[in-house]
Amino acid sequence: HARTRTRLQDRRALAERLPQKSGAGTIARAMSSGDPGPASAWCEARLERGDADDVLEVAEFLASRPGFRLLATEACLWQGALVEAHAALEGVPAEERSSRWHALAAWWAESSGFAKRAASELAEVTRAAVPDRLAARCDLVAAELAGRSGDRLGEKACLTRAAAWPGPTQLEA
């Protein structure tokens, strides 16, 4: 037990020496403490800024913990890595497939050219249950679907809602 305790103390000391803002430090602290909550909050804060690179590193490393596959999926989608996003989505256990999962699935489906799937996934999203950045992304998906169907008023309304969110939505994309 003394050897295990010493190793745990060594891991915690190493984790504390790594930069607070780094992905490696975030992973080390989550692993040494056994508490993934701060790592999840770290990922969320970066996704709010549209900074997906470090999030992907952390979320993939902690993918066995609840919620991290969804964070990895979102990071992949921000990067346009559709194959990886689909794999992460499909790896989410059924009990974790909430509105957030459906919002990400709609984003993936629209980006992959599956309009019907995107529409059916959007129908499953409860806007109040997803972060504002994903609600805005859902508006962009809905705008694209409306535009494809010729509904210019619907497209404009969805784009207006998406543009009201102050964070990154890749409106220029």
mmCIF file of C-alpha atoms in Angstrom:
data_model
loop_
_atom_site.group_PDB
_atom_site.id
_atom_site.type_symbol
_atom_site.label_atom_id
_atom_site.label_comp_id
_atom_site.label_asym_id
_atom_site.label_seq_id
_atom_site.Cartn_x
_atom_site.Cartn_y
_atom_site.Cartn_z
ATOM 1 C CA HIS A 1 0.000 0.000 0.000
ATOM 2 C CA ALA A 2 2.878 2.364 0.729
ATOM 3 C CA ARG A 3 4.246 1.862 -2.798
ATOM 4 C CA THR A 4 0.817 2.581 -4.338
ATOM 5 C CA ARG A 5 0.449 5.690 -2.179
ATOM 6 C CA THR A 6 3.915 6.920 -3.228
ATOM 7 C CA ARG A 7 3.093 6.394 -6.928
ATOM 8 C CA LEU A 8 -0.169 8.275 -6.540
ATOM 9 C CA GLN A 9 1.633 11.149 -4.798
ATOM 10 C CA ASP A 10 4.247 11.188 -7.577
ATOM 11 C CA ARG A 11 1.504 11.351 -10.224
ATOM 12 C CA ARG A 12 -0.239 14.189 -8.416
ATOM 13 C CA ALA A 13 3.036 16.104 -8.098
ATOM 14 C CA LEU A 14 3.718 15.657 -11.814
ATOM 15 C CA ALA A 15 0.176 16.740 -12.673
ATOM 16 C CA GLU A 16 0.581 19.906 -10.624
ATOM 17 C CA ARG A 17 3.863 20.790 -12.353
ATOM 18 C CA LEU A 18 2.285 20.688 -15.808
ATOM 19 C CA PRO A 19 0.784 23.968 -17.058
ATOM 20 C CA GLN A 20 -2.811 24.556 -15.919
ATOM 21 C CA LYS A 21 -3.903 25.531 -19.418
ATOM 22 C CA SER A 22 -2.316 22.606 -21.240
ATOM 23 C CA GLY A 23 -4.114 19.525 -22.502
ATOM 24 C CA ALA A 24 -1.445 17.283 -20.988
ATOM 25 C CA GLY A 25 -1.833 18.970 -17.621
ATOM 26 C CA THR A 26 -5.600 18.624 -17.784
ATOM 27 C CA ILE A 27 -5.327 14.908 -18.561
ATOM 28 C CA ALA A 28 -2.744 14.343 -15.823
ATOM 29 C CA ARG A 29 -4.859 16.111 -13.200
ATOM 30 C CA ALA A 30 -7.987 14.156 -14.207
ATOM 31 C CA MET A 31 -6.098 10.874 -14.024
ATOM 32 C CA SER A 32 -4.335 11.612 -10.742
ATOM 33 C CA SER A 33 -7.435 12.943 -8.977
ATOM 34 C CA GLY A 34 -9.932 10.487 -10.438
ATOM 35 C CA ASP A 35 -12.268 13.438 -11.025
ATOM 36 C CA PRO A 36 -12.946 14.179 -14.715
ATOM 37 C CA GLY A 37 -15.199 17.169 -13.896
ATOM 38 C CA PRO A 38 -12.502 19.854 -14.221
ATOM 39 C CA ALA A 39 -11.305 18.283 -17.489
ATOM 40 C CA SER A 40 -14.856 18.395 -18.841
ATOM 41 C CA ALA A 41 -15.189 22.068 -17.841
ATOM 42 C CA TRP A 42 -11.783 22.768 -19.458
ATOM 43 C CA CYS A 43 -12.996 21.200 -22.725
ATOM 44 C CA GLU A 44 -16.310 23.079 -22.620
ATOM 45 C CA ALA A 45 -14.545 26.418 -22.131
ATOM 46 C CA ARG A 46 -12.325 25.800 -25.153
ATOM 47 C CA LEU A 47 -15.230 24.690 -27.322
ATOM 48 C CA GLU A 48 -17.018 27.921 -26.404
ATOM 49 C CA ARG A 49 -14.091 29.705 -28.080
ATOM 50 C CA GLY A 50 -14.034 27.311 -31.040
ATOM 51 C CA ASP A 51 -10.624 25.953 -29.960
ATOM 52 C CA ALA A 52 -10.975 22.270 -30.794
ATOM 53 C CA ASP A 53 -7.371 21.077 -31.127
ATOM 54 C CA ASP A 54 -6.531 20.616 -27.452
ATOM 55 C CA VAL A 55 -10.071 19.475 -26.685
ATOM 56 C CA LEU A 56 -9.707 16.551 -29.044
ATOM 57 C CA GLU A 57 -6.508 15.426 -27.316
ATOM 58 C CA VAL A 58 -8.114 15.528 -23.868
ATOM 59 C CA ALA A 59 -11.500 14.133 -24.877
ATOM 60 C CA GLU A 60 -10.021 11.206 -26.792
ATOM 61 C CA PHE A 61 -7.752 10.311 -23.875
ATOM 62 C CA LEU A 62 -10.696 10.396 -21.442
ATOM 63 C CA ALA A 63 -13.228 8.893 -23.901
ATOM 64 C CA SER A 64 -14.073 6.046 -21.535
ATOM 65 C CA ARG A 65 -15.571 8.567 -19.093
ATOM 66 C CA PRO A 66 -19.197 9.697 -19.609
ATOM 67 C CA GLY A 67 -19.551 12.780 -21.806
ATOM 68 C CA PHE A 68 -16.070 12.796 -23.286
ATOM 69 C CA ARG A 69 -17.056 11.047 -26.525
ATOM 70 C CA LEU A 70 -19.527 13.876 -27.117
ATOM 71 C CA LEU A 71 -16.770 16.419 -26.514
ATOM 72 C CA ALA A 72 -14.512 14.514 -28.930
ATOM 73 C CA THR A 73 -17.303 14.443 -31.513
ATOM 74 C CA GLU A 74 -17.800 18.191 -31.289
ATOM 75 C CA ALA A 75 -14.061 18.829 -31.543
ATOM 76 C CA CYS A 76 -13.895 16.621 -34.656
ATOM 77 C CA LEU A 77 -16.820 18.474 -36.217
ATOM 78 C CA TRP A 78 -15.170 21.849 -35.554
ATOM 79 C CA GLN A 79 -12.136 20.509 -37.414
ATOM 80 C CA GLY A 80 -14.192 19.069 -40.283
ATOM 81 C CA ALA A 81 -13.039 15.523 -39.451
ATOM 82 C CA LEU A 82 -16.309 13.833 -40.415
ATOM 83 C CA VAL A 83 -15.113 10.210 -40.361
ATOM 84 C CA GLU A 84 -13.682 10.636 -36.874
ATOM 85 C CA ALA A 85 -16.792 12.516 -35.716
ATOM 86 C CA HIS A 86 -19.025 9.701 -36.948
ATOM 87 C CA ALA A 87 -16.907 7.095 -35.168
ATOM 88 C CA ALA A 88 -17.067 9.097 -31.930
ATOM 89 C CA LEU A 89 -20.845 9.548 -32.283
ATOM 90 C CA GLU A 90 -21.396 5.847 -32.850
ATOM 91 C CA GLY A 91 -19.238 5.064 -29.825
ATOM 92 C CA VAL A 92 -21.559 6.944 -27.473
ATOM 93 C CA PRO A 93 -23.560 4.470 -25.376
ATOM 94 C CA ALA A 94 -27.343 4.580 -25.888
ATOM 95 C CA GLU A 95 -27.894 5.925 -22.361
ATOM 96 C CA GLU A 96 -25.779 9.014 -23.195
ATOM 97 C CA ARG A 97 -27.660 9.860 -26.408
ATOM 98 C CA SER A 98 -29.354 13.020 -25.243
ATOM 99 C CA SER A 99 -30.306 16.226 -27.053
ATOM 100 C CA ARG A 100 -26.620 17.042 -27.252
ATOM 101 C CA TRP A 101 -25.938 13.790 -29.097
ATOM 102 C CA HIS A 102 -28.779 14.530 -31.533
ATOM 103 C CA ALA A 103 -27.483 18.076 -32.124
ATOM 104 C CA LEU A 104 -24.036 16.703 -32.951
ATOM 105 C CA ALA A 105 -25.570 13.972 -35.122
ATOM 106 C CA ALA A 106 -27.536 16.625 -37.040
ATOM 107 C CA TRP A 107 -24.354 18.668 -37.577
ATOM 108 C CA TRP A 108 -22.497 15.564 -38.755
ATOM 109 C CA ALA A 109 -25.350 14.458 -41.040
ATOM 110 C CA GLU A 110 -25.741 17.856 -42.692
ATOM 111 C CA SER A 111 -21.980 18.203 -43.155
ATOM 112 C CA SER A 112 -21.889 14.713 -44.670
ATOM 113 C CA GLY A 113 -24.726 15.420 -47.109
ATOM 114 C CA PHE A 114 -27.436 13.398 -45.358
ATOM 115 C CA ALA A 115 -30.233 15.979 -45.295
ATOM 116 C CA LYS A 116 -33.004 13.598 -44.195
ATOM 117 C CA ARG A 117 -30.935 12.285 -41.300
ATOM 118 C CA ALA A 118 -30.023 15.849 -40.314
ATOM 119 C CA ALA A 119 -33.690 16.833 -40.265
ATOM 120 C CA SER A 120 -34.689 13.803 -38.184
ATOM 121 C CA GLU A 121 -31.868 14.449 -35.691
ATOM 122 C CA LEU A 122 -32.824 18.137 -35.400
ATOM 123 C CA ALA A 123 -36.368 17.070 -34.530
ATOM 124 C CA GLU A 124 -34.953 15.248 -31.469
ATOM 125 C CA VAL A 125 -33.069 18.281 -30.093
ATOM 126 C CA THR A 126 -34.404 20.223 -27.121
ATOM 127 C CA ARG A 127 -32.685 23.593 -27.507
ATOM 128 C CA ALA A 128 -32.674 24.369 -23.795
ATOM 129 C CA ALA A 129 -30.795 21.114 -23.154
ATOM 130 C CA VAL A 130 -27.763 21.942 -25.319
ATOM 131 C CA PRO A 131 -25.083 24.615 -24.935
ATOM 132 C CA ASP A 132 -25.834 27.848 -26.794
ATOM 133 C CA ARG A 133 -23.038 27.136 -29.290
ATOM 134 C CA LEU A 134 -24.764 23.887 -30.300
ATOM 135 C CA ALA A 135 -28.164 25.574 -30.459
ATOM 136 C CA ALA A 136 -26.593 28.088 -32.853
ATOM 137 C CA ARG A 137 -25.069 25.226 -34.846
ATOM 138 C CA CYS A 138 -28.521 23.605 -35.028
ATOM 139 C CA ASP A 139 -29.824 26.889 -36.451
ATOM 140 C CA LEU A 140 -27.109 26.763 -39.116
ATOM 141 C CA VAL A 141 -28.036 23.172 -39.961
ATOM 142 C CA ALA A 142 -31.706 24.147 -40.138
ATOM 143 C CA ALA A 143 -30.830 27.141 -42.338
ATOM 144 C CA GLU A 144 -28.944 24.907 -44.735
ATOM 145 C CA LEU A 145 -31.824 22.448 -44.899
ATOM 146 C CA ALA A 146 -34.346 25.260 -45.437
ATOM 147 C CA GLY A 147 -32.184 26.751 -48.183
ATOM 148 C CA ARG A 148 -31.903 23.403 -49.955
ATOM 149 C CA SER A 149 -35.676 23.033 -49.912
ATOM 150 C CA GLY A 150 -36.189 26.545 -51.296
ATOM 151 C CA ASP A 151 -37.572 28.015 -48.054
ATOM 152 C CA ARG A 152 -35.734 31.356 -48.146
ATOM 153 C CA LEU A 153 -37.727 32.875 -45.265
ATOM 154 C CA GLY A 154 -36.997 29.879 -43.043
ATOM 155 C CA GLU A 155 -33.348 29.998 -44.043
ATOM 156 C CA LYS A 156 -33.122 33.691 -43.164
ATOM 157 C CA ALA A 157 -34.862 33.183 -39.804
ATOM 158 C CA CYS A 158 -32.487 30.369 -38.862
ATOM 159 C CA LEU A 159 -29.430 32.366 -39.929
ATOM 160 C CA THR A 160 -30.640 35.347 -37.897
ATOM 161 C CA ARG A 161 -30.988 33.160 -34.780
ATOM 162 C CA ALA A 162 -27.537 31.627 -35.319
ATOM 163 C CA ALA A 163 -25.936 35.035 -35.825
ATOM 164 C CA ALA A 164 -27.348 36.250 -32.506
ATOM 165 C CA TRP A 165 -24.971 33.931 -30.623
ATOM 166 C CA PRO A 166 -21.750 35.838 -29.867
ATOM 167 C CA GLY A 167 -19.413 32.836 -30.015
ATOM 168 C CA PRO A 168 -17.886 31.103 -33.020
ATOM 169 C CA THR A 169 -20.302 29.299 -35.299
ATOM 170 C CA GLN A 170 -18.262 29.335 -38.498
ATOM 171 C CA LEU A 171 -20.887 31.486 -40.209
ATOM 172 C CA GLU A 172 -18.243 32.375 -42.772
ATOM 173 C CA ALA A 173 -17.776 28.688 -43.709
#
